[in-house]
Amino acid sequence: MATLSLWQRVADDPDLLAAADAIDPGRVADLARLRKHHPPDAVAVAVELLAARRKAAVKFPGLAPRLLADVPGVEQATPRHVADHKAQRFRRAGLTHLADVCCGIGGDSLGFAAAGLDVLAVDRDPVRAWMAGHNARCPARVADAETFHEPDRALHLDPARRVAGRRVSRLADHLPPPPVLRRLLDRHPHAAVKLSPAVDLDDLAQQLPPGDLEFISDHGRLVQAALYTGRLRADPDRPPRHFAQPHWRPPGGGAFRPCPPPPKRWRGANSFGHPKAGYIFEK
């Protein structure tokens, strides 16, 4: 990715962005003409930013024109309505101060800030931290997840799930890896961890603390799993154990809701410690 200073220069150059928006980036002649008037590296960033905004229109309705993002950042970001759904869980738990670690372009931070939560966006990439701070209009910090420690804040953690551009589901392939995630959760007991919806439940039970595992389906597509610990669990007064609860959102939109329980003939014990774990149902 280009440097932070270059991204900042491009974001503050409305003439370049307007000119880049008026061309077809797939045409070599259009790009060559634009490069006659602007530095090539700035043109590349402008084209990337505009492509990211177009891609963000579905995930962030009404917000895309003002977002600062790159295309991979948008692809990895949590959709706004999913972030809103998770933000309400923090509000219900009374956890109004939190850090969004590995925040990327700030998809989750957007939802947290919109819900009135005091969110700190944290990423080790200075460009992504800057993007998240701008997009969510919240404080941002450049820091590594392994050393991050804010004991007065709850935690939302979004480990990277791509290796060489390919999406992965194995917990061992997440970055930061499970040992780092475990240490973070030990330091921040009230936490939400965004995971692949295809995460192996045996791996999860062995490598991360027990908690509620929520599967989130949106418009018929399973988009993520979220592990909730501490006060973010549905019943924080019960002894900690793994518990899976699928959620779904109707095709026509509206609020996420718990899935109905599976048919009795499908219920059976599994490694995650709850009979519903591993089953996703939609109407």
mmCIF file of C-alpha atoms in Angstrom:
data_model
loop_
_atom_site.group_PDB
_atom_site.id
_atom_site.type_symbol
_atom_site.label_atom_id
_atom_site.label_comp_id
_atom_site.label_asym_id
_atom_site.label_seq_id
_atom_site.Cartn_x
_atom_site.Cartn_y
_atom_site.Cartn_z
ATOM 1 C CA MET A 1 0.000 0.000 0.000
ATOM 2 C CA ALA A 2 1.107 3.572 -0.649
ATOM 3 C CA THR A 3 2.442 5.692 2.188
ATOM 4 C CA LEU A 4 0.217 7.560 4.607
ATOM 5 C CA SER A 5 1.471 10.936 3.409
ATOM 6 C CA LEU A 6 0.563 10.071 -0.198
ATOM 7 C CA TRP A 7 -2.915 8.918 0.786
ATOM 8 C CA GLN A 8 -3.421 12.132 2.752
ATOM 9 C CA ARG A 9 -2.307 14.280 -0.183
ATOM 10 C CA VAL A 10 -4.690 12.524 -2.550
ATOM 11 C CA ALA A 11 -7.603 12.728 -0.100
ATOM 12 C CA ASP A 12 -7.037 16.494 0.130
ATOM 13 C CA ASP A 13 -6.857 16.995 -3.652
ATOM 14 C CA PRO A 14 -10.430 17.388 -4.968
ATOM 15 C CA ASP A 15 -9.195 18.286 -8.463
ATOM 16 C CA LEU A 16 -7.313 15.000 -8.806
ATOM 17 C CA LEU A 17 -10.247 12.984 -7.470
ATOM 18 C CA ALA A 18 -12.691 14.717 -9.815
ATOM 19 C CA ALA A 19 -10.397 14.118 -12.780
ATOM 20 C CA ALA A 20 -9.880 10.461 -11.829
ATOM 21 C CA ASP A 21 -13.621 9.990 -11.435
ATOM 22 C CA ALA A 22 -14.189 11.265 -14.964
ATOM 23 C CA ILE A 23 -12.031 8.650 -16.691
ATOM 24 C CA ASP A 24 -12.338 4.955 -17.405
ATOM 25 C CA PRO A 25 -9.522 3.427 -15.289
ATOM 26 C CA GLY A 26 -9.509 0.391 -17.555
ATOM 27 C CA ARG A 27 -8.403 2.465 -20.525
ATOM 28 C CA VAL A 28 -4.660 2.971 -20.804
ATOM 29 C CA ALA A 29 -5.099 6.197 -22.779
ATOM 30 C CA ASP A 30 -7.258 7.753 -20.043
ATOM 31 C CA LEU A 31 -4.705 6.901 -17.372
ATOM 32 C CA ALA A 32 -1.844 8.223 -19.485
ATOM 33 C CA ARG A 33 -3.675 11.513 -20.004
ATOM 34 C CA LEU A 34 -4.301 11.872 -16.276
ATOM 35 C CA ARG A 35 -0.639 11.138 -15.489
ATOM 36 C CA LYS A 36 0.422 14.081 -17.631
ATOM 37 C CA HIS A 37 -1.118 16.399 -15.048
ATOM 38 C CA HIS A 38 -0.614 14.460 -11.809
ATOM 39 C CA PRO A 39 2.147 12.235 -10.377
ATOM 40 C CA PRO A 40 1.637 8.563 -11.346
ATOM 41 C CA ASP A 41 1.701 7.360 -7.739
ATOM 42 C CA ALA A 42 -1.003 9.885 -6.804
ATOM 43 C CA VAL A 43 -3.101 8.786 -9.792
ATOM 44 C CA ALA A 44 -2.831 5.163 -8.654
ATOM 45 C CA VAL A 45 -4.068 6.033 -5.166
ATOM 46 C CA ALA A 46 -6.914 8.164 -6.530
ATOM 47 C CA VAL A 47 -8.078 5.338 -8.804
ATOM 48 C CA GLU A 48 -7.876 2.882 -5.889
ATOM 49 C CA LEU A 49 -9.847 5.180 -3.590
ATOM 50 C CA LEU A 50 -12.622 5.710 -6.125
ATOM 51 C CA ALA A 51 -12.827 1.965 -6.859
ATOM 52 C CA ALA A 52 -13.083 1.285 -3.124
ATOM 53 C CA ARG A 53 -15.894 3.819 -2.735
ATOM 54 C CA ARG A 54 -17.854 2.202 -5.547
ATOM 55 C CA LYS A 55 -17.386 -1.206 -3.951
ATOM 56 C CA ALA A 56 -18.416 0.173 -0.543
ATOM 57 C CA ALA A 57 -21.823 1.388 -1.714
ATOM 58 C CA VAL A 58 -23.580 -1.856 -0.726
ATOM 59 C CA LYS A 59 -21.845 -2.370 2.626
ATOM 60 C CA PHE A 60 -22.099 1.266 3.672
ATOM 61 C CA PRO A 61 -25.246 2.781 2.145
ATOM 62 C CA GLY A 62 -25.092 6.565 1.972
ATOM 63 C CA LEU A 63 -21.572 6.706 3.390
ATOM 64 C CA ALA A 64 -19.427 5.502 0.489
ATOM 65 C CA PRO A 65 -18.774 8.941 -1.092
ATOM 66 C CA ARG A 66 -16.968 10.185 2.003
ATOM 67 C CA LEU A 67 -15.127 6.996 2.959
ATOM 68 C CA LEU A 68 -11.369 6.663 2.835
ATOM 69 C CA ALA A 69 -10.524 3.090 1.866
ATOM 70 C CA ASP A 70 -8.713 0.748 -0.456
ATOM 71 C CA VAL A 71 -10.418 -2.150 -2.245
ATOM 72 C CA PRO A 72 -9.054 -4.983 -0.016
ATOM 73 C CA GLY A 73 -10.036 -2.944 3.040
ATOM 74 C CA VAL A 74 -13.633 -2.711 1.827
ATOM 75 C CA GLU A 75 -13.726 -6.414 0.984
ATOM 76 C CA GLN A 76 -12.625 -7.312 4.516
ATOM 77 C CA ALA A 77 -14.793 -4.752 6.319
ATOM 78 C CA THR A 78 -17.892 -5.631 8.318
ATOM 79 C CA PRO A 79 -21.096 -4.344 6.649
ATOM 80 C CA ARG A 80 -22.640 -1.421 8.471
ATOM 81 C CA HIS A 81 -25.825 -3.202 9.593
ATOM 82 C CA VAL A 82 -23.799 -6.116 11.006
ATOM 83 C CA ALA A 83 -21.605 -3.657 12.924
ATOM 84 C CA ASP A 84 -24.759 -1.969 14.243
ATOM 85 C CA HIS A 85 -26.011 -5.355 15.429
ATOM 86 C CA LYS A 86 -22.782 -6.055 17.352
ATOM 87 C CA ALA A 87 -22.720 -2.533 18.785
ATOM 88 C CA GLN A 88 -26.047 -3.151 20.491
ATOM 89 C CA ARG A 89 -24.544 -6.108 22.321
ATOM 90 C CA PHE A 90 -21.889 -3.829 23.826
ATOM 91 C CA ARG A 91 -24.583 -1.301 24.797
ATOM 92 C CA ARG A 92 -26.743 -3.953 26.465
ATOM 93 C CA ALA A 93 -23.711 -5.131 28.444
ATOM 94 C CA GLY A 94 -23.025 -1.578 29.619
ATOM 95 C CA LEU A 95 -19.624 -1.595 27.911
ATOM 96 C CA THR A 96 -19.478 1.907 26.477
ATOM 97 C CA HIS A 97 -15.665 2.221 26.219
ATOM 98 C CA LEU A 98 -14.008 -0.165 23.798
ATOM 99 C CA ALA A 99 -11.083 -0.591 21.416
ATOM 100 C CA ASP A 100 -11.562 -1.928 17.904
ATOM 101 C CA VAL A 101 -8.243 -3.720 17.409
ATOM 102 C CA CYS A 102 -7.164 -4.718 13.900
ATOM 103 C CA CYS A 103 -9.802 -2.223 12.804
ATOM 104 C CA GLY A 104 -8.917 -2.072 9.102
ATOM 105 C CA ILE A 105 -10.846 0.740 7.412
ATOM 106 C CA GLY A 106 -13.195 0.927 10.417
ATOM 107 C CA GLY A 107 -16.347 -0.933 9.396
ATOM 108 C CA ASP A 108 -17.038 -2.064 12.953
ATOM 109 C CA SER A 109 -15.813 1.228 14.422
ATOM 110 C CA LEU A 110 -18.466 2.988 12.321
ATOM 111 C CA GLY A 111 -21.225 0.966 13.954
ATOM 112 C CA PHE A 112 -19.801 1.413 17.448
ATOM 113 C CA ALA A 113 -19.450 5.182 17.061
ATOM 114 C CA ALA A 114 -22.946 5.503 15.572
ATOM 115 C CA ALA A 115 -24.329 3.702 18.639
ATOM 116 C CA GLY A 116 -22.792 6.349 20.887
ATOM 117 C CA LEU A 117 -19.957 4.170 22.156
ATOM 118 C CA ASP A 118 -16.534 5.603 22.972
ATOM 119 C CA VAL A 119 -14.456 3.633 20.470
ATOM 120 C CA LEU A 120 -10.722 3.749 19.837
ATOM 121 C CA ALA A 121 -9.725 2.405 16.403
ATOM 122 C CA VAL A 122 -6.421 0.498 16.529
ATOM 123 C CA ASP A 123 -4.367 -0.950 13.691
ATOM 124 C CA ARG A 124 -0.681 -1.605 13.154
ATOM 125 C CA ASP A 125 -0.962 -0.185 9.622
ATOM 126 C CA PRO A 126 -0.837 3.629 9.881
ATOM 127 C CA VAL A 127 -2.854 4.044 6.663
ATOM 128 C CA ARG A 128 -5.657 1.793 7.882
ATOM 129 C CA ALA A 129 -5.696 3.430 11.329
ATOM 130 C CA TRP A 130 -5.991 6.845 9.664
ATOM 131 C CA MET A 131 -8.799 5.580 7.394
ATOM 132 C CA ALA A 132 -10.723 4.138 10.343
ATOM 133 C CA GLY A 133 -10.398 7.332 12.369
ATOM 134 C CA HIS A 134 -11.736 9.370 9.464
ATOM 135 C CA ASN A 135 -14.517 6.943 8.531
ATOM 136 C CA ALA A 136 -15.831 6.409 12.066
ATOM 137 C CA ARG A 137 -14.954 9.944 13.205
ATOM 138 C CA CYS A 138 -13.263 8.506 16.255
ATOM 139 C CA PRO A 139 -9.761 8.547 17.788
ATOM 140 C CA ALA A 140 -7.304 6.198 16.102
ATOM 141 C CA ARG A 141 -3.990 4.736 17.194
ATOM 142 C CA VAL A 142 -1.204 2.886 15.428
ATOM 143 C CA ALA A 143 -0.356 -0.102 17.620
ATOM 144 C CA ASP A 144 0.349 -3.812 17.394
ATOM 145 C CA ALA A 145 -2.322 -6.133 18.764
ATOM 146 C CA GLU A 146 0.293 -8.186 20.624
ATOM 147 C CA THR A 147 1.327 -5.252 22.836
ATOM 148 C CA PHE A 148 -1.992 -3.396 23.029
ATOM 149 C CA HIS A 149 -3.278 -2.957 26.583
ATOM 150 C CA GLU A 150 -6.083 -0.635 27.667
ATOM 151 C CA PRO A 151 -7.494 -2.280 30.794
ATOM 152 C CA ASP A 152 -10.426 0.143 31.054
ATOM 153 C CA ARG A 153 -11.723 -0.705 27.592
ATOM 154 C CA ALA A 154 -13.662 -3.686 26.313
ATOM 155 C CA LEU A 155 -12.287 -5.213 23.156
ATOM 156 C CA HIS A 156 -13.486 -5.888 19.645
ATOM 157 C CA LEU A 157 -10.904 -7.880 17.716
ATOM 158 C CA ASP A 158 -10.923 -8.506 13.989
ATOM 159 C CA PRO A 159 -7.957 -10.747 13.094
ATOM 160 C CA ALA A 160 -6.991 -10.856 9.428
ATOM 161 C CA ARG A 161 -8.386 -13.863 7.590
ATOM 162 C CA ARG A 162 -6.487 -13.595 4.313
ATOM 163 C CA VAL A 163 -3.192 -15.202 3.318
ATOM 164 C CA ALA A 164 -1.679 -13.981 0.034
ATOM 165 C CA GLY A 165 -5.055 -12.493 -0.860
ATOM 166 C CA ARG A 166 -6.939 -15.747 -0.207
ATOM 167 C CA ARG A 167 -9.593 -15.945 2.482
ATOM 168 C CA VAL A 168 -8.858 -18.583 5.147
ATOM 169 C CA SER A 169 -11.029 -20.243 7.785
ATOM 170 C CA ARG A 170 -8.538 -22.163 9.956
ATOM 171 C CA LEU A 171 -8.057 -20.463 13.305
ATOM 172 C CA ALA A 172 -4.308 -21.097 13.058
ATOM 173 C CA ASP A 173 -4.187 -18.949 9.897
ATOM 174 C CA HIS A 174 -5.746 -15.890 11.526
ATOM 175 C CA LEU A 175 -3.464 -12.923 12.179
ATOM 176 C CA PRO A 176 -2.754 -12.329 15.004
ATOM 177 C CA PRO A 177 -2.496 -16.099 15.624
ATOM 178 C CA PRO A 178 -4.421 -17.881 18.414
ATOM 179 C CA PRO A 179 -1.705 -17.532 21.128
ATOM 180 C CA VAL A 180 -1.727 -13.746 20.688
ATOM 181 C CA LEU A 181 -5.525 -13.679 20.644
ATOM 182 C CA ARG A 182 -5.572 -15.702 23.850
ATOM 183 C CA ARG A 183 -3.218 -13.291 25.628
ATOM 184 C CA LEU A 184 -5.303 -10.336 24.472
ATOM 185 C CA LEU A 185 -8.471 -11.950 25.807
ATOM 186 C CA ASP A 186 -6.741 -12.701 29.102
ATOM 187 C CA ARG A 187 -5.911 -8.988 29.421
ATOM 188 C CA HIS A 188 -9.356 -7.851 28.236
ATOM 189 C CA PRO A 189 -11.970 -10.269 29.610
ATOM 190 C CA HIS A 190 -14.959 -8.485 28.017
ATOM 191 C CA ALA A 191 -14.406 -9.011 24.313
ATOM 192 C CA ALA A 192 -15.857 -9.815 20.923
ATOM 193 C CA VAL A 193 -13.714 -11.632 18.349
ATOM 194 C CA LYS A 194 -14.726 -11.671 14.693
ATOM 195 C CA LEU A 195 -14.014 -15.095 13.175
ATOM 196 C CA SER A 196 -14.610 -17.010 9.989
ATOM 197 C CA PRO A 197 -18.117 -18.514 9.913
ATOM 198 C CA ALA A 198 -16.375 -21.753 8.894
ATOM 199 C CA VAL A 199 -14.164 -21.785 11.997
ATOM 200 C CA ASP A 200 -13.521 -25.293 13.337
ATOM 201 C CA LEU A 201 -15.331 -25.623 16.655
ATOM 202 C CA ASP A 202 -12.772 -28.091 18.035
ATOM 203 C CA ASP A 203 -9.951 -25.638 17.322
ATOM 204 C CA LEU A 204 -11.918 -22.805 18.873
ATOM 205 C CA ALA A 205 -12.688 -24.729 22.056
ATOM 206 C CA GLN A 206 -9.034 -25.730 22.445
ATOM 207 C CA GLN A 207 -7.342 -22.435 21.629
ATOM 208 C CA LEU A 208 -9.573 -19.578 22.833
ATOM 209 C CA PRO A 209 -11.462 -18.939 26.087
ATOM 210 C CA PRO A 210 -15.044 -20.195 26.384
ATOM 211 C CA GLY A 211 -17.854 -17.850 25.431
ATOM 212 C CA ASP A 212 -20.923 -17.368 23.267
ATOM 213 C CA LEU A 213 -20.371 -18.015 19.584
ATOM 214 C CA GLU A 214 -22.800 -16.114 17.379
ATOM 215 C CA PHE A 215 -23.183 -17.008 13.705
ATOM 216 C CA ILE A 216 -24.517 -14.118 11.633
ATOM 217 C CA SER A 217 -26.338 -14.671 8.354
ATOM 218 C CA ASP A 218 -27.324 -11.751 6.139
ATOM 219 C CA HIS A 219 -29.690 -12.079 3.181
ATOM 220 C CA GLY A 220 -29.074 -15.816 2.987
ATOM 221 C CA ARG A 221 -25.280 -15.543 3.223
ATOM 222 C CA LEU A 222 -23.330 -16.564 6.312
ATOM 223 C CA VAL A 223 -21.014 -13.575 6.835
ATOM 224 C CA GLN A 224 -19.190 -14.085 10.110
ATOM 225 C CA ALA A 225 -18.982 -15.717 13.506
ATOM 226 C CA ALA A 226 -18.377 -13.684 16.648
ATOM 227 C CA LEU A 227 -17.044 -15.043 19.923
ATOM 228 C CA TYR A 228 -18.270 -13.087 22.964
ATOM 229 C CA THR A 229 -16.591 -13.336 26.363
ATOM 230 C CA GLY A 230 -17.113 -11.827 29.802
ATOM 231 C CA ARG A 231 -20.087 -9.486 30.133
ATOM 232 C CA LEU A 232 -20.809 -9.774 26.420
ATOM 233 C CA ARG A 233 -22.076 -13.320 26.905
ATOM 234 C CA ALA A 234 -25.854 -13.725 26.824
ATOM 235 C CA ASP A 235 -25.830 -14.812 30.468
ATOM 236 C CA PRO A 236 -22.601 -13.555 32.059
ATOM 237 C CA ASP A 237 -23.665 -14.882 35.479
ATOM 238 C CA ARG A 238 -23.499 -18.520 34.436
ATOM 239 C CA PRO A 239 -20.152 -20.350 34.516
ATOM 240 C CA PRO A 240 -18.192 -19.741 31.295
ATOM 241 C CA ARG A 241 -18.674 -22.417 28.669
ATOM 242 C CA HIS A 242 -18.903 -22.507 24.920
ATOM 243 C CA PHE A 243 -22.374 -21.768 23.621
ATOM 244 C CA ALA A 244 -23.392 -21.309 19.990
ATOM 245 C CA GLN A 245 -26.271 -19.094 18.876
ATOM 246 C CA PRO A 246 -26.976 -18.558 15.176
ATOM 247 C CA HIS A 247 -28.566 -15.256 14.126
ATOM 248 C CA TRP A 248 -30.143 -14.370 10.809
ATOM 249 C CA ARG A 249 -31.490 -11.300 9.018
ATOM 250 C CA PRO A 250 -34.591 -11.566 6.812
ATOM 251 C CA PRO A 251 -34.113 -11.102 3.052
ATOM 252 C CA GLY A 252 -36.211 -7.935 3.213
ATOM 253 C CA GLY A 253 -33.967 -6.381 5.862
ATOM 254 C CA GLY A 254 -34.751 -5.513 9.457
ATOM 255 C CA ALA A 255 -33.178 -6.567 12.733
ATOM 256 C CA PHE A 256 -31.089 -9.686 13.247
ATOM 257 C CA ARG A 257 -32.875 -12.341 15.279
ATOM 258 C CA PRO A 258 -31.960 -15.692 16.855
ATOM 259 C CA CYS A 259 -32.495 -18.731 14.676
ATOM 260 C CA PRO A 260 -35.056 -21.298 15.799
ATOM 261 C CA PRO A 261 -33.663 -24.424 17.466
ATOM 262 C CA PRO A 262 -32.844 -27.384 15.207
ATOM 263 C CA PRO A 263 -35.259 -30.298 14.899
ATOM 264 C CA LYS A 264 -34.904 -32.786 17.742
ATOM 265 C CA ARG A 265 -33.699 -35.527 15.405
ATOM 266 C CA TRP A 266 -30.741 -33.275 14.442
ATOM 267 C CA ARG A 267 -29.700 -32.396 17.938
ATOM 268 C CA GLY A 268 -26.624 -34.087 19.249
ATOM 269 C CA ALA A 269 -23.594 -33.388 21.379
ATOM 270 C CA ASN A 270 -20.551 -31.883 19.703
ATOM 271 C CA SER A 271 -17.146 -30.588 20.694
ATOM 272 C CA PHE A 272 -18.379 -27.050 21.225
ATOM 273 C CA GLY A 273 -20.426 -28.097 24.222
ATOM 274 C CA HIS A 274 -23.928 -27.162 23.074
ATOM 275 C CA PRO A 275 -26.472 -29.133 21.050
ATOM 276 C CA LYS A 276 -27.209 -26.220 18.697
ATOM 277 C CA ALA A 277 -23.597 -25.641 17.782
ATOM 278 C CA GLY A 278 -22.737 -26.244 14.171
ATOM 279 C CA TYR A 279 -26.260 -25.811 12.800
ATOM 280 C CA ILE A 280 -27.449 -22.748 10.910
ATOM 281 C CA PHE A 281 -31.132 -22.330 10.060
ATOM 282 C CA GLU A 282 -32.881 -19.694 7.991
ATOM 283 C CA LYS A 283 -36.443 -19.062 6.975
#
